[in-house]
mmCIF file of N, CA and C in Angstrom:
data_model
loop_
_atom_site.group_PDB
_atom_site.id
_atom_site.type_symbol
_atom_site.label_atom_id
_atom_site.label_comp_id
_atom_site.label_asym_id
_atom_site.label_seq_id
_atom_site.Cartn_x
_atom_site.Cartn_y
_atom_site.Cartn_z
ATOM 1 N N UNK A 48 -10.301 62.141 -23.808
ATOM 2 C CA UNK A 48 -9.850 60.818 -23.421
ATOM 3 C C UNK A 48 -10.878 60.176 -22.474
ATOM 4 N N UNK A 49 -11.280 59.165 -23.021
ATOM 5 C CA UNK A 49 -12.281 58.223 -22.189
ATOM 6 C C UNK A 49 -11.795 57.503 -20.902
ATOM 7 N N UNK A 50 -12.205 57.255 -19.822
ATOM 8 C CA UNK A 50 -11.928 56.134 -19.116
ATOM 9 C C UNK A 50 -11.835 55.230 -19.268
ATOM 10 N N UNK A 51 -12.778 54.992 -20.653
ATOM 11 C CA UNK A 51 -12.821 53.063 -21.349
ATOM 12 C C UNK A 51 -12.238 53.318 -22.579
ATOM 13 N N UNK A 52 -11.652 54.005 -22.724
ATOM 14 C CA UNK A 52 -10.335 53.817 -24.246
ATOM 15 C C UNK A 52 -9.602 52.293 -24.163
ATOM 16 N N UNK A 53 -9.190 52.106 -22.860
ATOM 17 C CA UNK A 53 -8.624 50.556 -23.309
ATOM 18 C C UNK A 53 -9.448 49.894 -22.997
ATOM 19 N N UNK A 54 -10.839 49.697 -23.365
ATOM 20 C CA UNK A 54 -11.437 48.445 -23.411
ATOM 21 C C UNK A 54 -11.128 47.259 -24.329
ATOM 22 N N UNK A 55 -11.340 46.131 -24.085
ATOM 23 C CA UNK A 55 -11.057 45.282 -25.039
ATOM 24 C C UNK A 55 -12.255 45.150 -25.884
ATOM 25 N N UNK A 56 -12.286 45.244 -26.900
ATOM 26 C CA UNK A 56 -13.835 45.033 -27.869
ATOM 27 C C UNK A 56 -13.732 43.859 -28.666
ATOM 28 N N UNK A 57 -14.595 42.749 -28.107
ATOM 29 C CA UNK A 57 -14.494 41.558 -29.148
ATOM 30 C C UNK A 57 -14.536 42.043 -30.522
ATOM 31 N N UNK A 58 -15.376 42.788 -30.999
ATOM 32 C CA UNK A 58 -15.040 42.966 -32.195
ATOM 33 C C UNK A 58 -14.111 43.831 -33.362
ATOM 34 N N UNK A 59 -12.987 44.170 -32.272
ATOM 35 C CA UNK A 59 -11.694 44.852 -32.577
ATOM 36 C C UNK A 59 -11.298 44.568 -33.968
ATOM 37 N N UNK A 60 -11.761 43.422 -34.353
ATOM 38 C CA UNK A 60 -10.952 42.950 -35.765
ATOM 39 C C UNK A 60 -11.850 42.698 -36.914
ATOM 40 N N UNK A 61 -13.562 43.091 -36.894
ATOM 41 C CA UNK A 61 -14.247 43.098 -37.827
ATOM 42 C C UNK A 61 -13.782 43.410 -39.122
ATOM 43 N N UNK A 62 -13.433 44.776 -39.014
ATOM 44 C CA UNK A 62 -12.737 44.696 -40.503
ATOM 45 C C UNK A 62 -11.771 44.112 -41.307
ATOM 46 N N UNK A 63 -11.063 43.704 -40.125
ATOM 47 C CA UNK A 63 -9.910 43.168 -40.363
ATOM 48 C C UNK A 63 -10.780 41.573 -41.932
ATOM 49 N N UNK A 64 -11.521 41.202 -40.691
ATOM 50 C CA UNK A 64 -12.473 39.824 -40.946
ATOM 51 C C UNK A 64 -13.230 39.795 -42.333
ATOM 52 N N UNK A 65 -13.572 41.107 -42.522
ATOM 53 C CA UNK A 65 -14.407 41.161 -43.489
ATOM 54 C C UNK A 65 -13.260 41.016 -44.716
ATOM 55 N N UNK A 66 -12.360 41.919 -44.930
ATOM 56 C CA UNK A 66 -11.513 41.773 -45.785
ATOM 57 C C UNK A 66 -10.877 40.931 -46.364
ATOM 58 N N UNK A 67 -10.327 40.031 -45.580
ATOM 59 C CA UNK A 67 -10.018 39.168 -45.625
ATOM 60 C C UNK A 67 -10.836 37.833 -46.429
ATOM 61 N N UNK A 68 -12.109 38.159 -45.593
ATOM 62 C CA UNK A 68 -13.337 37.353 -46.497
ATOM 63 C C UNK A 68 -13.726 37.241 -48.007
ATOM 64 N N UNK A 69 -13.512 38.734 -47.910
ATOM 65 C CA UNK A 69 -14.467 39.219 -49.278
ATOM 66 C C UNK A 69 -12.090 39.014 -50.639
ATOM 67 N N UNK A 70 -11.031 38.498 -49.472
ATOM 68 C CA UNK A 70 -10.191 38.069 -50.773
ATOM 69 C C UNK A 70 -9.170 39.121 -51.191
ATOM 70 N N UNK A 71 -9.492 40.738 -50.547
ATOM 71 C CA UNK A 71 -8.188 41.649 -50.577
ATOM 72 C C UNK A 71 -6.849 41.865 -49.273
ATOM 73 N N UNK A 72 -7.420 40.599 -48.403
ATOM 74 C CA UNK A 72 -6.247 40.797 -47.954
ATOM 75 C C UNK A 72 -6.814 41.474 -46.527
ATOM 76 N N UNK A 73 -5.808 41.569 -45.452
ATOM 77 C CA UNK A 73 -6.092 41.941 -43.995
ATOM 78 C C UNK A 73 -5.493 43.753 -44.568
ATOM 79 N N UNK A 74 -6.017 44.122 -43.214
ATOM 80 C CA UNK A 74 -5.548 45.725 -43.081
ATOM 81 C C UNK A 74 -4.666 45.450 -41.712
ATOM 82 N N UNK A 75 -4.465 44.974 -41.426
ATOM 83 C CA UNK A 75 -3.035 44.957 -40.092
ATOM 84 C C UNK A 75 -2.778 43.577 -40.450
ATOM 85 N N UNK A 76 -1.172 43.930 -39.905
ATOM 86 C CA UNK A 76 -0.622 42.593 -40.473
ATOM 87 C C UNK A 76 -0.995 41.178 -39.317
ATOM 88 N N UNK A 77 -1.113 39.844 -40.307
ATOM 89 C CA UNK A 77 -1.742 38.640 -39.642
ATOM 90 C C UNK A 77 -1.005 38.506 -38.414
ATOM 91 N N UNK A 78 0.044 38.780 -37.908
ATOM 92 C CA UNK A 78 0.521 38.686 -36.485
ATOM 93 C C UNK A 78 -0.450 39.815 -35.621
ATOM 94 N N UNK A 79 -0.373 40.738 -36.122
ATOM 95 C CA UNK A 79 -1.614 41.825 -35.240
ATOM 96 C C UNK A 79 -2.460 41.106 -34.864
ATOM 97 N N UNK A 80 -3.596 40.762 -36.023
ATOM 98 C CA UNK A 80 -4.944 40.183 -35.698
ATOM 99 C C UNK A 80 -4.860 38.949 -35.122
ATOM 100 N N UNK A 81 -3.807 37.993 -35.735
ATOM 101 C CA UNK A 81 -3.384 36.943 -33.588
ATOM 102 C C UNK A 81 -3.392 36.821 -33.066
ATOM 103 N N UNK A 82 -2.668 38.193 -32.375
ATOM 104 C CA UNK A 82 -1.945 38.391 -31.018
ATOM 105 C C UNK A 82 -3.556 39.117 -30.540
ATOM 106 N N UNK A 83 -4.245 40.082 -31.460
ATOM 107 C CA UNK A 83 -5.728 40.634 -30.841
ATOM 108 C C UNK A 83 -6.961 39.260 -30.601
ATOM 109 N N UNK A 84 -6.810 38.945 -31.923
ATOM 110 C CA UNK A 84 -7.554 37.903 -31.397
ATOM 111 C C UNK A 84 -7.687 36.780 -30.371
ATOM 112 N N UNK A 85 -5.920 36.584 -29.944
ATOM 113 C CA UNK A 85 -5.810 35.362 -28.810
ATOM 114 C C UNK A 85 -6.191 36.230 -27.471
ATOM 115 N N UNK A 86 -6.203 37.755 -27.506
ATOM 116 C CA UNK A 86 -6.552 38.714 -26.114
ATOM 117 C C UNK A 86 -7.653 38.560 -25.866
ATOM 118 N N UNK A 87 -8.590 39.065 -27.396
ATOM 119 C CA UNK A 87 -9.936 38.208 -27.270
ATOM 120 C C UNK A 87 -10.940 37.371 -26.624
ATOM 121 N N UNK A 88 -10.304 36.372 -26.802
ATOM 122 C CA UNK A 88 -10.143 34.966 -26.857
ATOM 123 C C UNK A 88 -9.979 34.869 -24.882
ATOM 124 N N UNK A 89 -8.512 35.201 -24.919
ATOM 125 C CA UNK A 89 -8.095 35.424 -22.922
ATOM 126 C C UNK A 89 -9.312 36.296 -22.282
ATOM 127 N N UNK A 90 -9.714 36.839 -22.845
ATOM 128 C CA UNK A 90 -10.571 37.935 -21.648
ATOM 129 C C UNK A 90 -11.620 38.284 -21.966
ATOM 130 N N UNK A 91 -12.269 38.104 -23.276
ATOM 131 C CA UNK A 91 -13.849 38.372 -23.369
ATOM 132 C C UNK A 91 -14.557 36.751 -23.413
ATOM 133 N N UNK A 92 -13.474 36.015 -23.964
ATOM 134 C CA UNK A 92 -14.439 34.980 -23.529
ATOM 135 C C UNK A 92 -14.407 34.207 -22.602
ATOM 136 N N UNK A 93 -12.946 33.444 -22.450
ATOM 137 C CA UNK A 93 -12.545 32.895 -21.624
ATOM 138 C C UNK A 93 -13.020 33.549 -20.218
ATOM 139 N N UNK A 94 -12.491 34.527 -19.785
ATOM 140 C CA UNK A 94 -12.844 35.606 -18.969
ATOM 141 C C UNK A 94 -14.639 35.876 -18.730
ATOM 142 N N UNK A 95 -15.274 35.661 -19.188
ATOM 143 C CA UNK A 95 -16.661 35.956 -19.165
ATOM 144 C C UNK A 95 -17.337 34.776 -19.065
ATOM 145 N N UNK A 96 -18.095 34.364 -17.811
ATOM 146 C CA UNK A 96 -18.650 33.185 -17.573
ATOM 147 C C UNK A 96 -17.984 31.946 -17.878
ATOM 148 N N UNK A 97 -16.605 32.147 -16.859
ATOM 149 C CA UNK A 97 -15.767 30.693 -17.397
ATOM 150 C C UNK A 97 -15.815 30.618 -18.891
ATOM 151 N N UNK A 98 -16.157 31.085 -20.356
ATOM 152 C CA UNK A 98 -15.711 31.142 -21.196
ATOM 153 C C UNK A 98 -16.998 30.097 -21.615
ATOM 154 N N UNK A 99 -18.032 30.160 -21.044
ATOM 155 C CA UNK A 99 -19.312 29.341 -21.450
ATOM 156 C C UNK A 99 -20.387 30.230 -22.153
ATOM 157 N N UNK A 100 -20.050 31.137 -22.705
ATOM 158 C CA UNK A 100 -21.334 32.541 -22.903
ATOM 159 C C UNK A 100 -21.413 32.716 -24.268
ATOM 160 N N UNK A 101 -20.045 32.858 -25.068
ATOM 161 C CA UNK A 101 -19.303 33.796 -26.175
ATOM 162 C C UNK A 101 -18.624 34.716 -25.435
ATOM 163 N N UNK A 102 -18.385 35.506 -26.974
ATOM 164 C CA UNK A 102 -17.554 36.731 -26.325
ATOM 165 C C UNK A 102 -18.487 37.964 -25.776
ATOM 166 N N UNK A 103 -18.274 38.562 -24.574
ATOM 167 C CA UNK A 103 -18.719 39.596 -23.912
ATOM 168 C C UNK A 103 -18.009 40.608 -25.315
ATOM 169 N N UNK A 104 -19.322 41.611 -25.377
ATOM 170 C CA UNK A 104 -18.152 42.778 -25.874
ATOM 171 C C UNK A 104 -17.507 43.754 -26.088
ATOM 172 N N UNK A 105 -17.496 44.127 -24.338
ATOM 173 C CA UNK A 105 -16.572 45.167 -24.108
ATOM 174 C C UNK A 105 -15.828 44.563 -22.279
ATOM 175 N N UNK A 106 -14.807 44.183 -22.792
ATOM 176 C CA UNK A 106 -14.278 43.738 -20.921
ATOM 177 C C UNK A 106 -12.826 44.702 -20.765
ATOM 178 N N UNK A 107 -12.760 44.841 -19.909
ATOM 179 C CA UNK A 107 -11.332 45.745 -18.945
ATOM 180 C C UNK A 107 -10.430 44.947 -18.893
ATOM 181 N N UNK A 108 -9.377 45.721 -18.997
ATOM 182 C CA UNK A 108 -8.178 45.247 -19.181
ATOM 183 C C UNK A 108 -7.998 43.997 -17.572
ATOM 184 N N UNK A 109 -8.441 44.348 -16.473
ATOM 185 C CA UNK A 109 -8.556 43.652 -15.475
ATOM 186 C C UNK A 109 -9.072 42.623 -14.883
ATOM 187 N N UNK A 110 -9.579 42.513 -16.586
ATOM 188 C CA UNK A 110 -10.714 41.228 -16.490
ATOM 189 C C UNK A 110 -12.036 41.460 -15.929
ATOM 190 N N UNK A 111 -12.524 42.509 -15.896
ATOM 191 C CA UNK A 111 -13.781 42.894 -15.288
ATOM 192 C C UNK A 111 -14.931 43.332 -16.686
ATOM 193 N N UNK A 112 -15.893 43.241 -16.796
ATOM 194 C CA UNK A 112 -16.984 43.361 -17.728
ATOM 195 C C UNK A 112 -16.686 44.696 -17.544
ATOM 196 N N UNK A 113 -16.696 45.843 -19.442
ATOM 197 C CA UNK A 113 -16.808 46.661 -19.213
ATOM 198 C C UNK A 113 -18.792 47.247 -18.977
ATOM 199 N N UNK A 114 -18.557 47.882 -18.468
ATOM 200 C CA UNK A 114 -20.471 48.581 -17.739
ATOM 201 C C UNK A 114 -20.144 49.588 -18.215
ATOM 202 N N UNK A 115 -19.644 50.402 -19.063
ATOM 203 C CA UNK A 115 -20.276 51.710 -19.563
ATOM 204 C C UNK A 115 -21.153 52.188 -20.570
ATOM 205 N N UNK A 116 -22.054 50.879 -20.828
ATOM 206 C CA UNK A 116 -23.370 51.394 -21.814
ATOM 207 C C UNK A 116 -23.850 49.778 -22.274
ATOM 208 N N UNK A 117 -24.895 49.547 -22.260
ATOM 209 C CA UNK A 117 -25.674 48.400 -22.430
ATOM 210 C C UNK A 117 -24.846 47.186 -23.214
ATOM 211 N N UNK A 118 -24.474 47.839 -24.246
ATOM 212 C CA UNK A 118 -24.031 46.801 -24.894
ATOM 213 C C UNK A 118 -22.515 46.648 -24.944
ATOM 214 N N UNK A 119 -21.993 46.823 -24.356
ATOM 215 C CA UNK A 119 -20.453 46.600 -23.951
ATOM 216 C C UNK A 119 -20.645 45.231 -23.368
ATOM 217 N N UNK A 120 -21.558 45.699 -22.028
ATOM 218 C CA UNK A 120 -21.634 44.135 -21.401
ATOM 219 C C UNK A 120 -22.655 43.250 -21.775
ATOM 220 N N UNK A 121 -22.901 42.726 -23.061
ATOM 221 C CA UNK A 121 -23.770 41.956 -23.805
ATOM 222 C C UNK A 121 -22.644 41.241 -24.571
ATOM 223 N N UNK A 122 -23.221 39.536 -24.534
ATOM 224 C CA UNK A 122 -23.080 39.014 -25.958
ATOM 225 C C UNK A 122 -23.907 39.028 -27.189
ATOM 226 N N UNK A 123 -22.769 39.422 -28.296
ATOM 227 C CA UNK A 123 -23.977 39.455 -29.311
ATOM 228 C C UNK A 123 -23.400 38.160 -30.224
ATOM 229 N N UNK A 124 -24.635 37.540 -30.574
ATOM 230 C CA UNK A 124 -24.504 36.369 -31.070
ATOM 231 C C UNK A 124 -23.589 36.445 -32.561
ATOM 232 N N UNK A 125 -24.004 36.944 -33.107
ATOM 233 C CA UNK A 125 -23.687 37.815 -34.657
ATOM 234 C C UNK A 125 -22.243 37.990 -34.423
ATOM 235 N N UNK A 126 -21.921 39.026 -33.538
ATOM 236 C CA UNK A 126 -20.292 38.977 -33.429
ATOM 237 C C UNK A 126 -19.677 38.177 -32.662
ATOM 238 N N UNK A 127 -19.884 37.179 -32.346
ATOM 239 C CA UNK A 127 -19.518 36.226 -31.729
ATOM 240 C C UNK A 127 -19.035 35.162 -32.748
ATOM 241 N N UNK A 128 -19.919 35.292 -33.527
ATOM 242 C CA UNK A 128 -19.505 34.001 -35.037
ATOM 243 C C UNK A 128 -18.679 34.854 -35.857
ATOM 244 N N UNK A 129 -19.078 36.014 -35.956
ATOM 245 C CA UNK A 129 -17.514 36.890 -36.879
ATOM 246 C C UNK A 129 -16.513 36.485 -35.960
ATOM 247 N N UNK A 130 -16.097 36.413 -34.566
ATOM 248 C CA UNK A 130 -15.129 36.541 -34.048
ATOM 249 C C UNK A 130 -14.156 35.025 -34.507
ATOM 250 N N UNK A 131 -15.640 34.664 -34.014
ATOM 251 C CA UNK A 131 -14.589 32.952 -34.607
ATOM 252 C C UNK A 131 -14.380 33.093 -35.259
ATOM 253 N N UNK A 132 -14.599 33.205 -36.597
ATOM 254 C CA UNK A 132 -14.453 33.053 -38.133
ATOM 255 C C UNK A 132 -13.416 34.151 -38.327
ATOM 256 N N UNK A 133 -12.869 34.746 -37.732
ATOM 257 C CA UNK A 133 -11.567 35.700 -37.780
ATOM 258 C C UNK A 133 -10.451 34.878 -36.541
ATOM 259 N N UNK A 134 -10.761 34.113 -35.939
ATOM 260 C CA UNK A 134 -10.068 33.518 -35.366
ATOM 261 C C UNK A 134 -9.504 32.149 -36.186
ATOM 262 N N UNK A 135 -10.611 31.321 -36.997
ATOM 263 C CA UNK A 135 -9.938 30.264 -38.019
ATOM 264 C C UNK A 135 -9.287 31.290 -39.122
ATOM 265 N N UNK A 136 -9.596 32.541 -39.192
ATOM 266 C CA UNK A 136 -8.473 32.953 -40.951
ATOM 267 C C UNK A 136 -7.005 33.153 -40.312
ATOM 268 N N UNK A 137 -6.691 33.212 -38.588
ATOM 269 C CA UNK A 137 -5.294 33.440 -38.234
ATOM 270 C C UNK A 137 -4.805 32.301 -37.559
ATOM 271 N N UNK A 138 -5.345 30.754 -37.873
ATOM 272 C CA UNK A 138 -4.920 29.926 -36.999
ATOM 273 C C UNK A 138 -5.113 29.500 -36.165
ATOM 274 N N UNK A 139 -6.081 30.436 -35.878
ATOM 275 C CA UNK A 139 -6.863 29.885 -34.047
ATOM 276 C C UNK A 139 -8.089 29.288 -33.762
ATOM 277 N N UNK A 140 -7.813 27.664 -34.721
ATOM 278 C CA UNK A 140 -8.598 26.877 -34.337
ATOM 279 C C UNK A 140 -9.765 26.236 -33.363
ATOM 280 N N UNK A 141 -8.488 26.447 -32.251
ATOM 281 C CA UNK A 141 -8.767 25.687 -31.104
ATOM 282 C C UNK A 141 -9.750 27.107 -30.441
ATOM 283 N N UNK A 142 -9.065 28.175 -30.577
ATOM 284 C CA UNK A 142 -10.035 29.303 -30.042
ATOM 285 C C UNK A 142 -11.522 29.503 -30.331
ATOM 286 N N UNK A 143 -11.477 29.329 -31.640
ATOM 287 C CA UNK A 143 -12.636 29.637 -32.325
ATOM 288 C C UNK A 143 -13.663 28.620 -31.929
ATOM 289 N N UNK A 144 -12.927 27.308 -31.797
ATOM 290 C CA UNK A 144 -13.988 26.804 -31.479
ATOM 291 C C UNK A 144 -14.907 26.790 -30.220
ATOM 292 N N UNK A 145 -13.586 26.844 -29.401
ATOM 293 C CA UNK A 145 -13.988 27.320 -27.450
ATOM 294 C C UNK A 145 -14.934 28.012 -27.935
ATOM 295 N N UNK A 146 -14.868 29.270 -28.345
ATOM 296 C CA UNK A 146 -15.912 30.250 -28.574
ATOM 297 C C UNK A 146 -17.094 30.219 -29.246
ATOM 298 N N UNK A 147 -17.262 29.090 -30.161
ATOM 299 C CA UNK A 147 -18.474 28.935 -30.701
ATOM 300 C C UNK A 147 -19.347 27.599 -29.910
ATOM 301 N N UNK A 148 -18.605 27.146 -29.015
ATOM 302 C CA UNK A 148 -19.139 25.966 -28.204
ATOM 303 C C UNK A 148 -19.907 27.555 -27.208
ATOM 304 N N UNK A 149 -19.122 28.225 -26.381
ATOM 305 C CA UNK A 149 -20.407 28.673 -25.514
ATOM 306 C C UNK A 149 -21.461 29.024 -26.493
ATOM 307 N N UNK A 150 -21.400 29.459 -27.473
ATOM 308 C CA UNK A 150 -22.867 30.217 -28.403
ATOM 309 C C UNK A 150 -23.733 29.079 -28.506
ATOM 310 N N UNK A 151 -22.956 28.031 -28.581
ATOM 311 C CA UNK A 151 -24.002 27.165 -29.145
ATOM 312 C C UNK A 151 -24.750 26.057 -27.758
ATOM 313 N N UNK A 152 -23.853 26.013 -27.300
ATOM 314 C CA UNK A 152 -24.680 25.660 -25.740
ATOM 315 C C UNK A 152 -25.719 26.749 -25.608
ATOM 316 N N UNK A 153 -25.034 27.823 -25.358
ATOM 317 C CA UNK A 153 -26.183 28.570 -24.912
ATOM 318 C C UNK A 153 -27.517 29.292 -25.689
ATOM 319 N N UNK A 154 -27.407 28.952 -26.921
ATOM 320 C CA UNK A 154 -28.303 29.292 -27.886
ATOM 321 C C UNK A 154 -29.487 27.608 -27.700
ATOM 322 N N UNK A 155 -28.351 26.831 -28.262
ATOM 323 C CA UNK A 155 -29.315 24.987 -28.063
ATOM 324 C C UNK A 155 -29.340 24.472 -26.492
ATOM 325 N N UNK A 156 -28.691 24.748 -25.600
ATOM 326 C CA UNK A 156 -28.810 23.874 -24.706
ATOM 327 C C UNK A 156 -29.162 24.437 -22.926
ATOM 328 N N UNK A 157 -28.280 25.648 -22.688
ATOM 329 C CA UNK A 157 -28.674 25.948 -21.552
ATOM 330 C C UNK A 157 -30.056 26.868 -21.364
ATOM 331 N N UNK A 158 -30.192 27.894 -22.418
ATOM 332 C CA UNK A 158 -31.604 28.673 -22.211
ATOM 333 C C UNK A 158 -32.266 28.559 -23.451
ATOM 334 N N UNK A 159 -31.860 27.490 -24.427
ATOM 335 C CA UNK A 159 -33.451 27.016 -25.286
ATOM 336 C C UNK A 159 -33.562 28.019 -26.340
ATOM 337 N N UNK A 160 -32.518 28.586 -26.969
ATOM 338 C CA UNK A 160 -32.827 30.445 -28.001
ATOM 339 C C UNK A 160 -33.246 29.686 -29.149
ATOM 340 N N UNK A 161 -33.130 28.299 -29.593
ATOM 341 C CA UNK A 161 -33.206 28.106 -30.771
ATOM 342 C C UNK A 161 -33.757 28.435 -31.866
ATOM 343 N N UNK A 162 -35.220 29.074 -31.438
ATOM 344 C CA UNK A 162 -36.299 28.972 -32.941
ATOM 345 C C UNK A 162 -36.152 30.755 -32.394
ATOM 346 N N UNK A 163 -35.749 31.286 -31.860
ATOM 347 C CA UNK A 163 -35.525 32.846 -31.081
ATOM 348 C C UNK A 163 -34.248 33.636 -31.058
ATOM 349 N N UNK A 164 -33.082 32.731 -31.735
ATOM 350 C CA UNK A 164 -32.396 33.088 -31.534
ATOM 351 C C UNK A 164 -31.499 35.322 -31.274
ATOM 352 N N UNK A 165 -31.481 35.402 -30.113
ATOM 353 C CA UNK A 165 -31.890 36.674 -29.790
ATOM 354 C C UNK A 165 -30.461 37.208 -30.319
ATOM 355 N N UNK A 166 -30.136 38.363 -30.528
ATOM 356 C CA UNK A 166 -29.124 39.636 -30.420
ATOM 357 C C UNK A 166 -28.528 39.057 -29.655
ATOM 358 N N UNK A 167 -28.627 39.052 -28.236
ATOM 359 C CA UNK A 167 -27.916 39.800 -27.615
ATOM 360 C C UNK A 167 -28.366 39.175 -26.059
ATOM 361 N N UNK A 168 -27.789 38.482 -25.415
ATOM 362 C CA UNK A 168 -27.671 38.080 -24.002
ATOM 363 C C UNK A 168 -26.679 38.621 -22.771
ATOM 364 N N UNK A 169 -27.048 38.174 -21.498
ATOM 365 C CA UNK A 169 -26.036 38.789 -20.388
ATOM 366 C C UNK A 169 -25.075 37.997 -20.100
ATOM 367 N N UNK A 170 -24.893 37.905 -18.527
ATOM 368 C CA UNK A 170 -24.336 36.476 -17.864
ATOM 369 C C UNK A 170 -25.463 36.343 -17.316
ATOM 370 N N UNK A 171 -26.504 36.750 -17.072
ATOM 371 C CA UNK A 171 -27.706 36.004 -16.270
ATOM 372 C C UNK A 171 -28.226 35.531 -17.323
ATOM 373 N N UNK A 172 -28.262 35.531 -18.973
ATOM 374 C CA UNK A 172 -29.002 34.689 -19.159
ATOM 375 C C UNK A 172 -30.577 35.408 -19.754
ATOM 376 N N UNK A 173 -30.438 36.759 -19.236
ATOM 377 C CA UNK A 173 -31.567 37.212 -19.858
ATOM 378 C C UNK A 173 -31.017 37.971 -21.463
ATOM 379 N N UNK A 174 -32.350 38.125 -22.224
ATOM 380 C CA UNK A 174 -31.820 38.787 -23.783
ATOM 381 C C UNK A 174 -33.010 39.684 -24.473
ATOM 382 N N UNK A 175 -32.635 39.984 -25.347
ATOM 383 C CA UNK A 175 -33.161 41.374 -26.282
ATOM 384 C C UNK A 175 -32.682 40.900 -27.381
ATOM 385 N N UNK A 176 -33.945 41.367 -28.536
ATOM 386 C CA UNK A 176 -33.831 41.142 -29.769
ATOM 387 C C UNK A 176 -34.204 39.894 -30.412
ATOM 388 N N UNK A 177 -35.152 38.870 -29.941
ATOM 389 C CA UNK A 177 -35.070 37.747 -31.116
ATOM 390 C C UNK A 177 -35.610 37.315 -31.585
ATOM 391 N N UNK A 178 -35.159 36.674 -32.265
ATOM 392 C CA UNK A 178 -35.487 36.285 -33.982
ATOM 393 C C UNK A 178 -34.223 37.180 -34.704
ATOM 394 N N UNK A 179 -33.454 37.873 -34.376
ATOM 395 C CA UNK A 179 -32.341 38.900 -35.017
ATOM 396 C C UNK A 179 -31.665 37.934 -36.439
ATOM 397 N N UNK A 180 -31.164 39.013 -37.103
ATOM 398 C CA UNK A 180 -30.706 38.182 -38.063
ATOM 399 C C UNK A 180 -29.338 37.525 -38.218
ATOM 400 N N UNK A 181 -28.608 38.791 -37.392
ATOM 401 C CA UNK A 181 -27.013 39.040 -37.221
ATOM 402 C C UNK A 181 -26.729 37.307 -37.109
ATOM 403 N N UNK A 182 -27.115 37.021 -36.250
ATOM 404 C CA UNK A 182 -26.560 35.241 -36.174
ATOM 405 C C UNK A 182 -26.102 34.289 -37.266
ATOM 406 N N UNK A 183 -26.643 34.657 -38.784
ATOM 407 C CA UNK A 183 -27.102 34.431 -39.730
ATOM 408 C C UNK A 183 -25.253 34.376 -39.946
ATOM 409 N N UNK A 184 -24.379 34.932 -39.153
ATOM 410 C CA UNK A 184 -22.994 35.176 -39.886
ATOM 411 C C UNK A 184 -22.485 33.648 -38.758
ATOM 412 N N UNK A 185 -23.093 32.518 -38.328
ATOM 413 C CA UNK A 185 -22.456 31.525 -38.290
ATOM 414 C C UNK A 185 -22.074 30.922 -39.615
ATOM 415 N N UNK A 186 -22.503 31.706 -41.103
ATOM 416 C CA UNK A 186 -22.171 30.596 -41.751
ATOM 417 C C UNK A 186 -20.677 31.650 -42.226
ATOM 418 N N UNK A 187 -20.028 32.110 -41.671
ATOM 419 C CA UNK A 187 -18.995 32.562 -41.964
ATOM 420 C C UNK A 187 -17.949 31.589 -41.524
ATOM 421 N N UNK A 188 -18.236 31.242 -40.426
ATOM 422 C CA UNK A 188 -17.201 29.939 -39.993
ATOM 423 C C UNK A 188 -16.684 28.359 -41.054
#
């Protein structure tokens, strides 16, 4: 048993997302992936830089960034646009979009990622990885 077993992981519902995509249907039922995704939504993004970043993706139940390995406390751009795009297949419009407004500020407007667009950023603002491709899943939205 881990200490970070209950982390929240923005990307808790990937599969869920993919499935759904690709037309067979969710693997937990659409109230599950809701109720995960609006937690989401409350505490990795909202919760993480006033909700101006994307989704962080790994935060504590306490609202604190989880820190137990590099990329917990990273946004990654890539799952950040799956997240939305699993947030419009359950209704959560208004979420998805909150969440794709920080990516896109902060990709076009506050630190300039545009022609770079990287992996993977902090809350300071610094990043790793770019030119990555993962981003490439904004057109999932």
């Amino acid at each position: 048993d881990s200490k970070w077993h209950d982390s929240i992981q923005a990307d808790q519902m990937a599969g869920n997302w993919y499935t759904v995509s690709c037309g067979i249907g969710g693997i937990v039922p659409y109230e599950h992936a809701r109720s995960s995704l609006k937690e989401v939504y409350a505490k990795n993004v909202l919760g993480f830089v006033d909700g101006t970043r994307g989704a962080v993706n790994g935060m504590r139940p306490n609202g604190k960034v989880d820190k137990s390995c590099m990329q917990s406390k990273e946004v990654w751009t890539g799952t950040t646009y799956g997240v939305a795009a699993a947030m419009v297949q359950v209704g959560l419009k208004d979420e998805a979009m909150g969440t794709l407004k920080g990516i896109v500020d902060t990709t076009y407007h506050t630190h300039g990622y545009m022609y770079k667009t990287p992996e993977a950023w902090l809350a300071d603002g610094s990043f790793r990885s770019c030119s990555y491709m993962r981003p490439l899943s904004v057109w999932a939205v």
